Every structure is written in structure tokens, then in C-alpha cells.
Coordinates of C-alpha atoms in Angstrom, one line a residue:
X973 CA -2.1 14.5 8.0
X974 CA 1.9 14.4 7.7
X975 CA 2.9 16.0 4.6
X976 CA 5.8 13.8 3.0
X977 CA 8.1 14.8 0.2
X978 CA 10.4 12.7 -2.0
X979 CA 13.8 14.8 -1.0
X980 CA 16.3 14.4 -3.8
X981 CA 19.2 15.3 -1.4
X982 CA 18.5 12.0 0.8
X983 CA 16.9 10.0 -1.9
X984 CA 13.8 9.2 0.1
X985 CA 10.5 10.2 1.4
X986 CA 10.9 12.4 4.3
X987 CA 8.1 14.0 6.7
X988 CA 7.9 17.6 5.9
X989 CA 9.0 19.8 8.7
X990 CA 9.4 23.9 8.1
X991 CA 11.8 26.0 9.7
X992 CA 9.3 28.3 11.2
X993 CA 6.0 26.0 12.3
X994 CA 3.0 26.9 10.0
X995 CA 5.3 28.9 7.3
X996 CA 6.8 27.1 4.6
X997 CA 9.6 29.3 2.2
X998 CA 10.5 28.0 -1.2
X999 CA 12.8 28.9 -4.3
X1000 CA 11.4 28.0 -7.7
X1001 CA 13.7 28.3 -10.6
X1002 CA 11.9 30.4 -13.3
X1003 CA 12.7 31.1 -17.0
X1004 CA 15.5 32.6 -18.6
X1005 CA 13.6 35.1 -20.8
X1006 CA 15.0 34.9 -24.0
X1007 CA 12.3 33.3 -25.7
X1008 CA 8.7 32.2 -25.0
X1009 CA 8.7 29.4 -22.2
X1010 CA 7.4 26.3 -23.8
X1011 CA 5.3 23.3 -22.5
X1012 CA 8.2 21.6 -20.8
X1013 CA 9.2 24.8 -18.8
X1014 CA 5.3 24.9 -18.0
X1015 CA 5.3 21.2 -16.6
X1016 CA 7.9 21.9 -13.6
X1017 CA 6.0 25.4 -13.3
X1018 CA 2.5 24.0 -12.9
X1019 CA 4.1 21.1 -10.8
X1020 CA 5.9 23.9 -8.2
X1021 CA 2.3 25.8 -8.3
X1022 CA 0.8 22.2 -7.3
X1023 CA 3.4 21.8 -4.5
X1024 CA 2.5 25.6 -3.6
X1025 CA -1.3 25.2 -3.5
X1026 CA -0.9 21.9 -1.6
X1027 CA 1.5 23.5 1.3
X1028 CA -1.7 26.0 1.7
X1029 CA -4.1 23.4 1.4
X1030 CA -2.1 21.9 4.6
X1031 CA -2.1 25.5 6.3
X1032 CA 0.9 26.8 5.8
X1033 CA 1.7 30.8 4.7
X1034 CA 3.9 30.3 1.6
X1035 CA 6.4 32.7 0.7
X1036 CA 7.8 31.8 -2.7
X1037 CA 10.7 33.2 -4.7
X1038 CA 11.0 32.5 -8.3
X1039 CA 14.0 34.2 -10.2
X1040 CA 13.9 35.9 -13.6
X1041 CA 17.3 35.3 -15.4
X1042 CA 17.3 38.0 -17.7
X1043 CA 21.0 37.9 -18.2
X1044 CA 23.1 35.0 -19.2
X1045 CA 24.8 34.0 -22.5
X1046 CA 21.5 33.4 -24.4
X1047 CA 19.9 36.5 -23.3
X1048 CA 23.1 38.4 -24.4
X1049 CA 23.3 36.4 -27.4
X1050 CA 20.0 36.8 -29.0
X1051 CA 19.5 40.5 -27.4
X1052 CA 22.4 41.3 -29.6
X1053 CA 21.4 39.5 -32.7
X1054 CA 18.0 41.3 -32.3
X1055 CA 19.5 44.6 -31.9
X1056 CA 18.1 45.4 -29.0
X1057 CA 19.2 46.6 -25.5
X1058 CA 18.9 43.6 -23.3
X1059 CA 16.5 45.2 -20.9
X1060 CA 14.0 45.7 -23.8
X1061 CA 14.5 42.4 -25.4
X1062 CA 14.0 40.5 -22.2
X1063 CA 10.7 42.5 -21.2
X1064 CA 9.0 41.1 -24.0
X1065 CA 9.5 37.6 -22.8
X1066 CA 9.1 38.5 -19.2
X1067 CA 5.4 40.2 -19.9
X1068 CA 4.7 36.9 -22.2
X1069 CA 5.8 34.6 -19.5
X1070 CA 3.4 36.3 -16.4
X1071 CA 0.4 36.1 -19.6
X1072 CA 1.4 32.2 -19.5
X1073 CA 1.2 31.6 -16.2
X1074 CA -2.5 33.4 -15.6
X1075 CA -3.4 31.5 -18.6
X1076 CA -2.4 28.4 -16.8
X1077 CA -4.0 29.6 -13.2
X1078 CA -0.3 29.2 -11.5
X1079 CA -0.8 31.2 -8.3
X1080 CA 1.7 34.2 -8.4
X1081 CA 4.9 33.9 -6.5
X1082 CA 5.4 36.5 -3.7
X1083 CA 8.8 37.9 -5.6
X1084 CA 9.9 37.7 -8.9
X1085 CA 13.3 38.8 -8.4
X1086 CA 15.1 39.5 -12.0
X1087 CA 18.9 39.1 -12.3
X1088 CA 19.8 42.7 -13.3
X1089 CA 18.3 44.0 -10.6
X1090 CA 20.2 42.3 -7.7
X1091 CA 23.9 42.9 -9.1
X1092 CA 25.2 44.4 -5.9
X1093 CA 23.8 41.5 -3.9
X1094 CA 25.7 39.1 -6.3
X1095 CA 28.8 41.2 -6.0
X1096 CA 28.7 41.0 -2.3
X1097 CA 28.3 37.2 -2.1
X1098 CA 31.4 36.8 -4.2
X1099 CA 33.3 39.1 -2.2
X1100 CA 32.6 36.9 0.9
X1101 CA 33.4 33.7 -1.0
X1102 CA 36.7 35.2 -2.1
X1103 CA 37.3 36.6 1.7
X1104 CA 36.4 33.0 2.9
X1105 CA 39.1 31.8 0.3
X1106 CA 36.4 29.5 -2.0
X1107 CA 36.8 31.9 -5.0
X1108 CA 39.9 33.5 -6.9
X1109 CA 40.5 35.3 -9.7
X1110 CA 42.1 33.7 -12.6
X1111 CA 44.3 35.3 -15.6
X1112 CA 41.0 35.5 -17.7
X1113 CA 40.1 37.9 -15.4
X1114 CA 37.4 36.1 -14.3
X1115 CA 36.4 34.9 -10.7
X1116 CA 35.9 31.2 -9.9
X1117 CA 34.4 28.9 -7.4
X1118 CA 36.9 26.5 -6.5
X1119 CA 35.2 22.9 -5.8
X1120 CA 38.5 21.5 -4.2
X1121 CA 37.6 24.0 -1.3
X1122 CA 34.2 22.6 -0.9
X1123 CA 34.6 18.9 0.8
X1124 CA 31.0 17.7 0.0
X1125 CA 30.7 19.1 -3.3
X1126 CA 28.6 17.1 -5.5
X1127 CA 26.2 15.7 -2.6
X1128 CA 23.2 16.6 -4.6
X1129 CA 23.8 14.8 -8.2
X1130 CA 26.0 12.2 -6.8
X1131 CA 29.4 13.3 -8.9
X1132 CA 31.8 11.2 -9.0
X1133 CA 34.9 13.5 -7.8
X1134 CA 37.4 10.5 -8.6
X1135 CA 37.2 11.3 -12.1
X1136 CA 37.5 14.9 -11.9
X1137 CA 39.9 16.7 -14.2
X1138 CA 42.3 18.9 -12.1
X1139 CA 42.5 22.5 -13.1
X1140 CA 39.4 22.6 -15.2
X1141 CA 37.6 26.2 -15.2
X1142 CA 34.4 26.6 -16.9
X1143 CA 33.2 30.2 -17.7
X1144 CA 30.1 29.4 -19.8
X1145 CA 26.4 29.5 -18.0
X1146 CA 26.1 25.6 -19.0
X1147 CA 28.2 23.2 -19.4
X1148 CA 27.9 19.1 -20.5
X1149 CA 26.6 16.6 -17.6
X1150 CA 30.0 14.9 -17.0
X1151 CA 32.1 18.0 -16.6
X1152 CA 33.0 18.7 -13.3
X1153 CA 35.3 21.9 -12.8
X1154 CA 35.4 25.3 -11.1
X1155 CA 32.9 27.2 -12.2
X1156 CA 32.5 31.0 -13.1
X1157 CA 30.9 33.3 -10.4
X1158 CA 32.0 36.5 -12.3
X1159 CA 32.6 36.6 -15.8
X1160 CA 35.3 39.1 -17.3
X1161 CA 33.6 41.3 -20.0
X1162 CA 34.6 40.3 -23.8
X1163 CA 33.3 41.6 -26.9
X1164 CA 30.9 38.8 -27.7
X1165 CA 29.1 40.9 -24.5
X1166 CA 28.6 44.4 -26.0
X1167 CA 27.3 47.0 -23.7
X1168 CA 26.2 44.6 -20.9
X1169 CA 28.6 44.6 -18.2
X1170 CA 28.6 46.0 -14.7
X1171 CA 31.5 47.1 -12.6
X1172 CA 32.9 45.1 -9.9
X1173 CA 36.2 45.2 -7.8
X1174 CA 37.6 42.5 -10.3
X1175 CA 37.1 44.6 -13.4
X1176 CA 34.3 45.0 -15.7
X1177 CA 31.9 41.9 -16.3
X1178 CA 28.5 40.0 -15.3
X1179 CA 27.5 37.4 -12.9
X1180 CA 27.9 33.8 -13.8
X1181 CA 24.2 32.0 -13.8
X1182 CA 24.8 30.1 -10.6
X1183 CA 25.4 33.1 -8.5
X1184 CA 22.3 34.8 -9.1
X1185 CA 20.0 32.3 -7.6
X1186 CA 22.1 32.2 -4.4
X1187 CA 21.9 35.7 -3.9
X1188 CA 18.6 36.1 -4.6
X1189 CA 17.3 33.4 -2.7
X1190 CA 19.1 34.6 0.5
X1191 CA 18.0 38.0 0.1
X1192 CA 14.2 37.4 0.3
X1193 CA 14.3 33.8 2.2
X1194 CA 17.5 34.1 4.2
X1195 CA 20.5 32.2 4.8
X1196 CA 18.4 29.0 5.3
X1197 CA 15.1 28.0 3.7
X1198 CA 12.8 25.0 3.7
X1199 CA 12.3 24.1 -0.4
X1200 CA 14.0 24.2 -3.7
X1201 CA 12.6 23.0 -6.7
X1202 CA 13.2 22.5 -10.5
X1203 CA 13.5 19.9 -13.0
X1204 CA 15.7 17.4 -13.4
X1205 CA 17.9 18.7 -15.8
X1206 CA 18.7 21.6 -13.1
X1207 CA 20.1 19.0 -11.0
X1208 CA 23.7 19.7 -12.1
X1209 CA 25.6 21.8 -12.5
X1210 CA 23.2 24.7 -11.7
X1211 CA 21.7 23.4 -8.2
X1212 CA 24.4 21.7 -7.1
X1213 CA 26.9 24.7 -7.6
X1214 CA 24.3 26.6 -5.8
X1215 CA 24.5 24.5 -2.8
X1216 CA 28.4 24.7 -3.0
X1217 CA 28.6 28.5 -3.0
X1218 CA 25.6 29.4 -0.8
X1219 CA 26.7 27.0 2.0
X1220 CA 30.6 27.9 1.5
X1221 CA 29.7 31.8 2.1
X1222 CA 27.4 31.2 5.1
X1223 CA 28.5 27.9 6.9
X1224 CA 24.8 27.1 6.9
X1225 CA 22.4 24.3 5.5
X1226 CA 21.0 26.1 2.8
X1227 CA 18.0 24.4 1.9
X1228 CA 16.4 21.4 3.8
X1229 CA 14.1 20.0 0.9
X1230 CA 15.0 19.4 -2.6
X1231 CA 12.0 18.7 -5.0
X1232 CA 12.7 18.0 -8.9
X1233 CA 10.3 17.1 -11.4
X1234 CA 11.1 14.7 -14.4
X1235 CA 11.1 15.6 -18.2
X1236 CA 8.2 16.0 -20.7
X1237 CA 7.8 14.3 -23.8
X1238 CA 5.8 14.8 -26.8
X1239 CA 4.1 11.9 -28.8
X1240 CA 6.6 9.5 -26.7
X1241 CA 9.7 11.6 -27.8
X1242 CA 12.0 14.6 -26.8
X1243 CA 10.2 17.9 -27.8
X1244 CA 12.0 19.4 -30.8
X1245 CA 11.4 22.1 -33.1
X1246 CA 13.4 19.6 -36.1
X1247 CA 10.8 16.6 -35.2
X1248 CA 7.4 19.2 -35.0
X1249 CA 6.4 18.4 -31.6
X1250 CA 7.7 21.7 -30.1
X1251 CA 4.8 23.5 -28.5
X1252 CA 4.6 27.0 -26.5
X1253 CA 1.5 28.1 -25.1
X1254 CA 0.7 30.2 -27.8
X1255 CA 0.6 27.5 -30.4
X1256 CA -1.5 25.3 -28.3
X1257 CA -4.1 28.5 -27.6
X1258 CA -4.1 29.1 -31.8
X1259 CA -5.1 25.4 -32.1
X1260 CA -8.2 26.1 -29.8
X1261 CA -6.7 24.6 -26.6
X1262 CA -7.7 26.4 -23.5
X1263 CA -5.2 26.8 -20.4
X1264 CA -7.7 24.7 -18.0
X1265 CA -6.9 21.5 -20.6
X1266 CA -3.3 22.1 -20.8
X1267 CA -2.9 22.2 -17.4
X1268 CA -5.0 19.1 -16.5
X1269 CA -2.5 17.1 -18.8
X1270 CA 0.4 19.0 -17.4
X1271 CA -0.8 18.3 -13.9
X1272 CA -2.0 14.7 -14.5
X1273 CA 1.2 12.4 -13.9
X1274 CA 3.2 12.1 -10.9
X1275 CA 5.9 15.1 -10.6
X1276 CA 8.6 12.5 -10.7
X1277 CA 7.7 10.4 -13.8
X1278 CA 8.1 11.7 -17.2
X1279 CA 5.0 12.9 -18.8
X1280 CA 4.3 12.0 -22.1
X1281 CA 2.4 15.1 -23.7
X1282 CA -0.1 14.4 -26.7
X1283 CA -3.1 16.4 -28.8
X1284 CA -5.0 13.5 -27.6
X1285 CA -4.5 14.0 -24.0
X1286 CA -5.6 17.5 -24.6
X1287 CA -9.1 16.2 -26.2
X1288 CA -9.1 13.8 -23.4
X1289 CA -9.1 16.7 -20.9
X1290 CA -11.7 18.4 -22.8
X1291 CA -13.9 15.6 -22.7
X1292 CA -13.5 15.1 -19.1
X1293 CA -13.3 18.5 -17.6
X1294 CA -16.9 18.8 -20.2
X1295 CA -18.2 15.9 -17.7
X1296 CA -17.5 17.7 -14.5
X1297 CA -19.0 21.2 -15.9
X1298 CA -22.1 19.2 -16.8
X1299 CA -22.2 17.7 -13.1
X1300 CA -21.7 21.2 -11.5
X1301 CA -24.3 22.7 -13.7
X1302 CA -26.5 19.8 -12.9
X1303 CA -25.9 20.0 -8.9
X1304 CA -26.9 23.5 -9.3
X1305 CA -30.4 22.4 -10.6
X1306 CA -31.3 20.0 -7.6
X1307 CA -33.9 21.7 -5.7
X1308 CA -34.8 18.8 -3.5
X1309 CA -35.4 19.6 0.3
X1310 CA -33.2 17.7 2.8
X1311 CA -30.4 18.0 5.1
X1312 CA -27.9 16.4 3.0
X1313 CA -27.2 13.3 5.0
X1314 CA -27.1 11.4 1.8
X1315 CA -23.7 12.9 0.9
X1316 CA -21.8 13.6 4.1
X1317 CA -20.1 10.1 4.3
X1318 CA -19.3 10.3 0.7
X1319 CA -17.8 14.0 0.7
X1320 CA -15.8 13.1 4.2
X1321 CA -14.4 10.2 2.2
X1322 CA -13.4 11.7 -0.8
X1323 CA -11.8 14.7 1.2
X1324 CA -9.9 12.2 3.6
X1325 CA -8.6 10.7 0.5
X1326 CA -7.8 13.4 -1.7
X1327 CA -5.6 15.0 1.2
X1328 CA -3.9 11.7 1.7
X1329 CA -2.9 11.5 -1.7
X1330 CA -1.2 14.9 -2.0
X1331 CA 0.6 14.4 1.6
X1332 CA 2.2 11.4 -0.2
X1333 CA 4.8 13.3 -2.2
X1334 CA 2.0 15.0 -4.5
X1335 CA 0.3 12.1 -5.4
X1336 CA -2.0 13.6 -7.9
X1337 CA -3.7 10.5 -9.7
X1338 CA -5.3 9.2 -6.7
X1339 CA -6.5 12.4 -5.5
X1340 CA -8.0 12.8 -9.1
X1341 CA -9.6 9.4 -8.8
X1342 CA -11.4 11.0 -5.5
X1343 CA -13.0 13.5 -7.5
X1344 CA -14.0 10.9 -10.0
X1345 CA -15.4 8.9 -7.8
X1346 CA -17.5 11.7 -5.8
X1347 CA -18.9 12.7 -9.2
X1348 CA -19.8 9.0 -10.0
X1349 CA -21.8 9.1 -6.5
X1350 CA -23.3 12.3 -6.9
X1351 CA -24.7 11.7 -10.7
X1352 CA -26.0 8.3 -9.3
X1353 CA -27.9 9.9 -6.5
X1354 CA -29.2 12.7 -8.8
X1355 CA -30.2 9.7 -11.0
X1356 CA -32.1 7.8 -8.0
X1357 CA -33.6 11.2 -7.3
X1358 CA -32.1 11.1 -3.6
X1359 CA -30.1 13.8 -4.0
X1360 CA -31.2 17.0 -1.9
X1361 CA -30.2 20.5 -2.4
X1362 CA -28.1 20.5 0.8
X1363 CA -26.8 17.3 -0.3
X1364 CA -25.7 18.7 -3.7
X1365 CA -24.0 22.1 -2.3
X1366 CA -22.0 19.8 -0.3
X1367 CA -20.6 18.3 -3.1
X1368 CA -20.2 21.4 -4.7
X1369 CA -18.3 22.7 -1.7
X1370 CA -16.0 19.6 -2.2
X1371 CA -15.0 20.0 -5.5
X1372 CA -14.2 24.0 -4.5
X1373 CA -12.2 22.6 -2.2
X1374 CA -10.2 20.3 -4.3
X1375 CA -9.9 23.0 -7.2
X1376 CA -7.4 25.3 -4.5
X1377 CA -5.2 22.3 -5.4
X1378 CA -6.1 21.4 -8.9
X1379 CA -7.0 24.5 -10.3
X1380 CA -9.3 23.2 -13.4
X1381 CA -12.3 22.5 -12.2
X1382 CA -14.2 26.2 -12.3
X1383 CA -17.0 25.0 -10.0
X1384 CA -18.4 28.3 -10.3
X1385 CA -17.7 29.7 -14.1
X1386 CA -20.5 30.6 -15.9
X1387 CA -20.5 28.6 -19.2
X1388 CA -22.5 30.4 -21.7
X1389 CA -22.1 30.2 -25.7
X1390 CA -18.9 28.8 -26.5
X1391 CA -16.6 31.1 -28.6
X1392 CA -14.1 29.7 -31.0
X1393 CA -10.4 30.8 -32.2
X1394 CA -10.7 33.1 -34.9
X1395 CA -8.4 30.8 -37.4
X1396 CA -11.3 27.8 -36.5
X1397 CA -14.5 30.3 -37.7
X1398 CA -12.5 31.0 -41.1
X1399 CA -12.0 27.7 -41.5
X1400 CA -15.6 26.9 -41.0
X1401 CA -16.6 30.1 -43.1
X1402 CA -14.5 29.1 -46.1
X1403 CA -15.9 25.0 -46.1
X1404 CA -19.2 26.8 -46.2
X1405 CA -18.4 28.7 -49.1
X1406 CA -16.5 25.6 -50.8
X1407 CA -20.1 23.3 -50.2
X1408 CA -21.8 26.6 -51.7
X1409 CA -19.8 26.6 -54.7
X1410 CA -20.2 22.7 -54.9
X1411 CA -16.4 22.4 -54.6
X1412 CA -16.9 19.1 -52.2
X1413 CA -13.3 18.3 -52.3
X1414 CA -12.2 21.9 -50.8
X1415 CA -15.0 21.3 -48.3
X1416 CA -13.8 17.9 -47.1
X1417 CA -10.2 19.0 -47.0
X1418 CA -11.3 22.1 -44.8
X1419 CA -13.3 19.7 -42.6
X1420 CA -10.2 17.5 -41.9
X1421 CA -8.7 20.6 -41.3
X1422 CA -10.8 21.4 -38.6
X1423 CA -10.8 17.7 -37.3
X1424 CA -7.1 18.1 -36.6
X1425 CA -7.4 21.2 -34.8
X1426 CA -10.0 19.2 -32.6
X1427 CA -13.1 20.7 -33.9
X1428 CA -16.1 19.5 -35.7
X1429 CA -18.3 21.1 -38.2
X1430 CA -22.3 20.2 -38.7
X1431 CA -24.3 21.4 -41.2
X1432 CA -27.6 22.5 -40.3
X1433 CA -30.7 23.6 -42.2
X1434 CA -30.8 26.9 -44.3
X1435 CA -27.3 26.5 -45.4
X1436 CA -25.9 27.4 -41.9
X1437 CA -23.4 25.7 -39.4
X1438 CA -22.5 25.5 -36.2
X1439 CA -18.9 24.0 -34.7
X1440 CA -18.4 21.9 -31.7
X1441 CA -15.3 21.3 -29.9
X1442 CA -14.2 17.5 -30.3

């Protein structure tokens, strides 16, 4: 079955042909470690994980590199505000990132290069660009890439070069979407950088944001590789500048396939702290939501479509995954004799539909539809007493296979007594005390608070209570 991806560079669906048969090399934009990653970031990381798992599902040996940007304007600004050395400040958020991806069952990349560990490679790449006439040192002591020397600059984002402002230089790491100008490869030290600097042939300073990814990707993946991914917001300027400097340095095509995922919205609006709809993974965990439920929601929409994230969607995910859990428990309890012929065609059809959907540019919705259809038929066979042990095992094996990509089914997980967040238990205990004191207004208030967090409390004889996830 042929894999096809929508290549942003070509603006069309294209069959995937890797540079090395049977192997796929991919570079994925990772976090800037100045704060905890939010669910908008994780929408991209889950998409990239689905891509990685799909490549593996189709037999490719994947080498993935994900950068950790631990030196840029934001990390320097916030580390100085915190009164901490840069490395100590960013270490906290690197550790948090790795904890979060474990929670979401994101497969680890082969390499997580940190920018601060690769300054020599960046200096060498900048030197090459200067030697080839694509870069220059300006009066402000910064080294800039000259986009006038790059004839096809703008080919990824389809930039209108006719409206370019001559002589514009941009030294900040990020700039306005409509700004097109020479960008900094090496930023000369100034007082705002404090003690963050390295020595270079052009004086004391630090690398610009864009050069980091080019230097690190080529170190670990070579001068040309298969896939580069990221969010649509990184297409310009970041990815455009990466292409320009990489291809100008080597004279080769840098990346064959570019995949970009769309934005995440929350309750139909842009995520914002001022709107109260800004969530990190920790925020959602404190409300009682689990990683598999969050992953289910983040993975549920096609990566090239905007995803509207809601707490109601998490509640639906919990209910849906609970039904799958019940199916798996039921299948494990089937003991009837038989050769499994009753599920052979169902399983084969489900596998084919699942694979075909993923091969069509990671089309997750019909892939999940195949899983739902198989679940429905398996339950029907069990209801009718026509499901054998062999047939049940075949269905379970199929779901294990699906979970190689989906990562949410947990077919063989042992499901004992439920545990609840300490915050939720404390609210339930406070409600019990309020009822005991006949403070029913407070009892009702606490019950409503539990409902908002996604839990129901039920009173049982003897003055006891039990919790249930909604």
C-alpha cells in the first residue's frame, strides 16, 4: 500500500519515496524551553508521533531528531528575570517536556539535540555561508543572511518578493509574518544577553534561532533528508529561513517532504491566558484528565484541519475509551471453542481500512472508524453467542496492531480500582462533612464543583460515598 503525504512545498499530495529504501529520516520542531509546553504545542507533537508511528507501521526504520531550543530571546529574557543561569533555568522545562511526552505516550525521538550543545556546528555553518557569499557582518556586528543572494527564497511560504523592503535587517529571533528581510545568523552580544555568549570569529555573541535547526539536523540526518514537520505558524519565517541557509550552504535540496499541522483552538477561540482557556498538560491533569484521554482528543482531527479542544471532548473521550476497555475485558472472558472463522473477514477488513486511511495523508478519522466498526461487530457476535476464544484473540490482536499508531487503546492494561486526584478526593470528603453538618447549600456547591472537574459523587448507606468519572 502506497503512503501519500501532503507536501507543503509542492502544495499537493505526493507518494512518499524515502532517500534510502526502508528508512525514513525526519526532523521535528521541538519546544523552546522557557516555560511548560501547552496543548497547542502538544497538538503538533502528537501529530508528529502519529506520523512516526505510521511510518513504522508501514515498515520504515525511522530516525527522528527533535530539537530543544534552549537559547533564544525568550529563554535569555526569562532566565535573567528568574535570576538563574540559562542552563539551570531551561533544565526544569526540559525535564517537564520529557515527563509530558511520556504522559501522552509519544514515542521518543532518536536524538534530542540542545542548541547550547551545538554552537561549534552553528559557527561552522555560518562560516560556510560567509565563504560562499550568502552572509555578511553588518555594522552592528551581527552576521546576517542575505536573502537577495538566495534566488528561490520564499518557495515554501510563497512569499511575495516584489513587496520586499530593501535593506531590511531583522536581528530578533521572531518577526512579523509580513516582514521579509535579511535575518540574523549570529547575534552580537549586548547587555540584554547578560552572561549568555560564546566566542566566535565575528566576536562575542550567540546564534540566531533559525541556524540552530539547520546545523543540528544536518549533523544527525545528513545534508539531505526525507521529512521536516512543524506547525503552520513555523512555516514563515522559521522554516523558510532554514531552507535558505541550508541549501545555500550545501548546494543541495535539503528536505523532500514538508508536513505542517494546523492551529489548535479552545472552545472555538484562540488559546489565551486572558480568556482562561490556556491549558498545559499539568492544568488538565489537575482537573482529573488522563494522558490517554488528552491524546485521543489531540489525535482525533486531521492534522491539516484546525482542532477545537474542549473539556466536553475530553469527557467524550473518557466515555469512548471506557467502552473500548469494556470490550477488551469482555473479549478476554470469551471461552467458547472454535477456529475464529467468524471474525476472520471482519479483522481483515478492519486492518485494510485502517491502513488505507493512514496511507492517505494520515487520515485518522476513517482509521478510527474502522476500529469502531470492528468493536460493534465483535460485541454483536458476543451478544449472539457466536464468538470463539480464537475469534476474540484475533480481534484483540487487531486492536493491539491499531494501537501501534493510535496509542490510546491499552488493550492489555490491568484495570483495577480507580484512583482519583487528591484535589477531587478532598472535595468529596468536604462535601460529606457538609452533609453531616446539614449544611446542604455547601454540600450542593461542592457537588457542583466536582461535576465541573468531571466527577460525580454518590452517597451510599452508612454515611459513605463513592466517586465516578463522568
